[in-house]
Short mmCIF file of C-alpha atoms in Angstrom, two decimals:
data_model
loop_
_atom_site.label_atom_id
_atom_site.label_comp_id
_atom_site.label_asym_id
_atom_site.label_seq_id
_atom_site.Cartn_x
_atom_site.Cartn_y
_atom_site.Cartn_z
CA UNK A 383 25.45 4.23 4.88
CA UNK A 384 24.21 3.48 8.26
CA UNK A 385 25.18 0.21 9.35
CA UNK A 386 21.84 -0.52 10.97
CA UNK A 387 20.87 -1.03 7.43
CA UNK A 388 21.52 -3.31 4.61
CA UNK A 389 22.26 -1.97 0.96
CA UNK A 390 19.45 -2.66 -1.29
CA UNK A 391 19.19 -2.55 -5.20
CA UNK A 392 15.67 -2.42 -6.05
CA UNK A 393 12.19 -0.73 -4.45
CA UNK A 394 8.88 -2.33 -4.25
CA UNK A 395 6.26 0.27 -3.32
CA UNK A 396 3.06 -0.02 -1.67
CA UNK A 397 0.18 2.33 -2.95
CA UNK A 398 -2.82 3.15 -0.49
CA UNK A 399 -1.90 5.20 2.00
CA UNK A 400 1.91 5.30 0.99
CA UNK A 401 2.07 6.87 -2.50
CA UNK A 402 -1.20 8.07 -2.62
CA UNK A 403 -3.78 9.66 0.05
CA UNK A 404 -6.63 7.20 -0.74
CA UNK A 405 -7.12 5.75 3.09
CA UNK A 406 -9.48 8.69 4.21
CA UNK A 407 -11.22 8.18 0.73
CA UNK A 408 -11.70 4.43 1.49
CA UNK A 409 -13.00 5.27 4.98
CA UNK A 410 -15.34 7.93 3.82
CA UNK A 411 -16.67 5.34 1.14
CA UNK A 412 -17.03 2.46 3.65
CA UNK A 413 -18.75 4.59 6.04
CA UNK A 414 -21.11 5.90 3.30
CA UNK A 415 -22.45 2.17 2.91
CA UNK A 416 -22.24 1.31 6.97
CA UNK A 417 -24.64 4.47 7.13
CA UNK A 418 -27.30 2.58 5.53
CA UNK A 419 -27.30 -0.11 8.24
CA UNK A 420 -26.57 2.66 11.14
CA UNK A 421 -23.21 1.41 11.78
CA UNK A 422 -19.97 3.45 12.41
CA UNK A 423 -16.47 2.47 10.75
CA UNK A 424 -14.19 2.89 13.55
CA UNK A 425 -10.60 3.62 13.30
CA UNK A 426 -9.35 0.09 15.16
CA UNK A 427 -11.27 -1.90 12.21
CA UNK A 428 -9.61 0.29 9.58
CA UNK A 429 -6.26 -0.29 10.73
CA UNK A 430 -7.01 -4.15 11.00
CA UNK A 431 -8.06 -4.11 7.34
CA UNK A 432 -5.20 -2.11 5.96
CA UNK A 433 -3.37 -3.84 2.92
CA UNK A 434 -6.02 -6.73 2.96
CA UNK A 435 -7.09 -8.30 -0.51
CA UNK A 436 -10.73 -6.75 -1.05
CA UNK A 437 -12.85 -9.60 -0.61
CA UNK A 438 -11.28 -10.46 2.29
CA UNK A 439 -12.10 -6.56 3.71
CA UNK A 440 -15.46 -7.25 2.45
CA UNK A 441 -15.90 -10.69 4.47
CA UNK A 442 -14.59 -9.01 7.62
CA UNK A 443 -16.96 -5.91 7.69
CA UNK A 444 -19.85 -7.98 6.83
CA UNK A 445 -19.26 -10.37 9.59
CA UNK A 446 -18.03 -7.75 12.08
CA UNK A 447 -21.06 -5.40 11.33
CA UNK A 448 -23.60 -8.21 11.11
CA UNK A 449 -24.58 -6.76 7.92
CA UNK A 450 -27.70 -8.43 6.29
CA UNK A 451 -25.51 -8.93 2.86
CA UNK A 452 -23.32 -11.53 1.60
CA UNK A 453 -19.40 -10.44 1.12
CA UNK A 454 -20.17 -10.14 -2.88
CA UNK A 455 -23.29 -8.34 -2.21
CA UNK A 456 -21.45 -5.80 -0.21
CA UNK A 457 -18.72 -5.95 -2.67
CA UNK A 458 -20.74 -4.59 -5.05
CA UNK A 459 -22.22 -1.72 -3.30
CA UNK A 460 -18.59 -0.64 -2.17
CA UNK A 461 -16.95 -0.68 -5.10
CA UNK A 462 -19.76 2.03 -6.63
CA UNK A 463 -18.84 4.07 -3.98
CA UNK A 464 -15.34 3.42 -4.27
CA UNK A 465 -15.57 4.81 -7.77
CA UNK A 466 -17.25 7.82 -7.29
CA UNK A 467 -14.29 9.28 -5.08
CA UNK A 468 -10.89 7.36 -5.83
CA UNK A 469 -10.11 9.47 -8.81
CA UNK A 470 -9.40 12.15 -6.26
CA UNK A 471 -6.37 10.81 -5.11
CA UNK A 472 -3.56 12.89 -4.55
CA UNK A 473 0.26 12.16 -3.89
CA UNK A 474 1.13 11.53 -0.55
CA UNK A 475 4.23 14.38 0.64
CA UNK A 476 7.38 13.20 -1.14
CA UNK A 477 6.09 10.22 -2.97
CA UNK A 478 6.32 11.78 -6.51
CA UNK A 479 10.10 13.07 -5.70
CA UNK A 480 11.08 9.77 -4.54
CA UNK A 481 9.59 7.95 -7.39
CA UNK A 482 11.24 10.33 -9.76
CA UNK A 483 14.37 10.42 -7.78
CA UNK A 484 14.81 6.79 -7.99
CA UNK A 485 14.26 6.07 -11.64
CA UNK A 486 16.22 8.82 -12.86
CA UNK A 487 18.95 7.20 -10.63
CA UNK A 488 18.46 3.60 -12.59
CA UNK A 489 17.15 1.94 -9.36
CA UNK A 490 14.14 -0.43 -10.46
CA UNK A 491 11.07 0.31 -8.91
CA UNK A 492 7.68 -1.73 -8.81
CA UNK A 493 4.11 -1.34 -7.07
CA UNK A 494 2.71 -4.22 -5.08
CA UNK A 495 -0.80 -3.48 -3.99
CA UNK A 496 -3.41 -5.18 -2.43
CA UNK A 497 -6.04 -3.31 -4.67
CA UNK A 498 -7.46 -4.73 -7.95
CA UNK A 499 -6.45 -3.72 -11.38
CA UNK A 500 -9.33 -1.76 -12.33
CA UNK A 501 -9.29 0.29 -8.91
CA UNK A 502 -5.54 1.07 -9.60
CA UNK A 503 -6.52 2.56 -12.85
CA UNK A 504 -8.86 4.66 -11.09
CA UNK A 505 -6.61 6.02 -8.61
CA UNK A 506 -3.63 6.94 -11.01
CA UNK A 507 -5.90 8.45 -13.36
CA UNK A 508 -4.22 11.80 -12.84
CA UNK A 509 -0.87 10.75 -12.46
CA UNK A 510 -0.47 8.45 -15.10
CA UNK A 511 2.97 9.62 -16.48
CA UNK A 512 4.70 9.32 -12.67
CA UNK A 513 3.27 5.71 -12.40
CA UNK A 514 4.66 4.98 -15.98
CA UNK A 515 8.02 4.91 -14.60
CA UNK A 516 7.64 1.68 -12.78
CA UNK A 517 8.90 -1.26 -13.96
CA UNK A 518 5.78 -3.12 -13.12
CA UNK A 519 2.87 -3.66 -10.62
CA UNK A 520 1.17 -6.15 -8.68
CA UNK A 521 -2.38 -5.94 -8.04
CA UNK A 522 -3.18 -8.47 -5.42
CA UNK A 523 -7.02 -9.09 -5.69
CA UNK A 524 -6.78 -9.69 -9.33
CA UNK A 525 -3.40 -11.41 -9.84
CA UNK A 526 -4.06 -15.10 -9.80
CA UNK A 527 -0.75 -15.90 -8.87
CA UNK A 528 -1.08 -14.05 -5.11
CA UNK A 529 -2.84 -16.74 -3.64
CA UNK A 530 -2.77 -14.95 -0.12
CA UNK A 531 -3.06 -11.28 0.85
CA UNK A 532 -1.23 -9.21 3.33
CA UNK A 533 0.10 -10.10 5.98
CA UNK A 534 1.37 -13.02 3.92
CA UNK A 535 4.67 -12.77 2.21
CA UNK A 536 3.02 -14.04 -1.20
CA UNK A 537 2.51 -10.21 -3.13
CA UNK A 538 6.08 -9.16 -2.16
CA UNK A 539 7.86 -12.43 -3.46
CA UNK A 540 5.88 -11.86 -6.68
CA UNK A 541 6.89 -8.47 -7.10
CA UNK A 542 10.24 -8.91 -6.85
CA UNK A 543 10.41 -12.17 -9.12
CA UNK A 544 8.93 -9.80 -11.86
CA UNK A 545 12.10 -7.59 -11.89
CA UNK A 546 13.91 -8.62 -15.09
CA UNK A 547 17.09 -9.06 -13.30
CA UNK A 548 15.31 -11.40 -10.60
CA UNK A 549 16.91 -10.03 -7.17
CA UNK A 550 16.98 -12.13 -4.06
CA UNK A 551 14.52 -10.67 -1.30
CA UNK A 552 17.34 -9.04 0.80
CA UNK A 553 18.01 -6.82 -2.06
CA UNK A 554 14.94 -5.40 -2.24
CA UNK A 555 13.47 -2.30 -0.16
CA UNK A 556 9.52 -2.16 0.69
CA UNK A 557 7.45 1.07 1.36
CA UNK A 558 4.40 0.16 3.50
CA UNK A 559 2.13 2.33 5.58
CA UNK A 560 -0.12 -0.53 7.30
CA UNK A 561 1.04 -3.02 10.09
CA UNK A 562 -0.35 -5.90 7.71
CA UNK A 563 1.70 -4.53 5.05
CA UNK A 564 5.10 -4.50 7.31
CA UNK A 565 4.42 -7.92 8.47
CA UNK A 566 4.11 -9.35 5.15
CA UNK A 567 7.37 -7.53 4.14
CA UNK A 568 9.29 -9.29 7.01
CA UNK A 569 7.95 -12.54 6.09
CA UNK A 570 9.61 -12.41 2.80
CA UNK A 571 12.87 -11.46 4.69
CA UNK A 572 12.79 -8.00 3.05
CA UNK A 573 13.81 -4.75 4.81
CA UNK A 574 10.69 -2.15 5.30
CA UNK A 575 10.51 1.42 5.45
CA UNK A 576 7.23 2.48 7.24
CA UNK A 577 5.27 5.67 6.89
CA UNK A 578 1.93 4.87 8.93
CA UNK A 579 -0.78 6.87 9.91
CA UNK A 580 0.11 8.82 13.10
CA UNK A 581 -2.67 6.77 15.09
CA UNK A 582 -0.72 3.53 14.43
CA UNK A 583 1.17 3.03 17.70
CA UNK A 584 4.78 2.02 18.00
CA UNK A 585 3.67 -1.55 18.74
CA UNK A 586 2.09 -1.79 15.62
CA UNK A 587 5.03 -0.66 13.76
CA UNK A 588 7.71 -2.73 15.70
CA UNK A 589 8.53 -4.94 13.20
CA UNK A 590 9.53 -2.26 10.68
CA UNK A 591 13.19 -1.47 9.66
CA UNK A 592 12.73 2.11 10.08
CA UNK A 593 9.58 4.18 10.76
CA UNK A 594 9.11 7.81 9.25
CA UNK A 595 6.62 10.53 9.53
CA UNK A 596 6.67 11.03 5.88
CA UNK A 597 8.36 10.36 2.63
CA UNK A 598 10.12 13.44 3.01
CA UNK A 599 12.18 12.20 5.77
CA UNK A 600 13.89 9.57 3.71
CA UNK A 601 17.51 9.56 3.01
CA UNK A 602 18.05 6.85 0.37
CA UNK A 603 21.76 6.56 0.95
CA UNK A 604 20.92 4.99 4.60
CA UNK A 605 20.24 2.04 2.46
CA UNK A 606 22.91 2.57 -0.18
CA UNK A 607 20.68 4.27 -2.63
CA UNK A 608 21.92 7.25 -4.62
CA UNK A 609 21.19 10.35 -2.57
CA UNK A 610 19.08 13.39 -3.44
CA UNK A 611 21.05 16.38 -4.81
CA UNK A 612 18.21 18.95 -4.05
#
């Protein structure tokens, strides 16, 4: 085990952009809506919204692009577009392998996503067997216990508390792709492995315990977890 990292016993996964390749689908859906108002969804806005509650995202988009809609009206339109394409979400490289490996080695794993429960159901439609390996999932946009979305630590602290054996935050390793998610994990006093879009700057990932290009690069033994055998 690398001395730079502390041993962990539990793993918490983000979903969008980390386990499933959904960020490009979300961007496509948002741009479809903004196109109606002759607006362009830019990368800076995209990265600033990653990991946020659904309604917080809607409010920011309506305000930033000066749309003639309420956040609630925008949400309804956006959800309709999301539902058309999110069922096409595929695993990111290395995601399924890591989830199966940890579960097979009795490492408790769970999901902590900013998505609403109905959106999660849509995105995992073709991957239910793998997602059934999770101990539980926290869907921040519809979970009444999650008062504040990322970058607040609520979602990760609640996710940890719902493991049957109640690990301490320091025993949990978070996997994230967004700066907001990394900040939330740090505020929760958890180590965090970041696997960001290549356009995310080094400065935007400076809080991460470890930054990787892909989950295929992750070595579990670095954090005291069982190593891959193949």
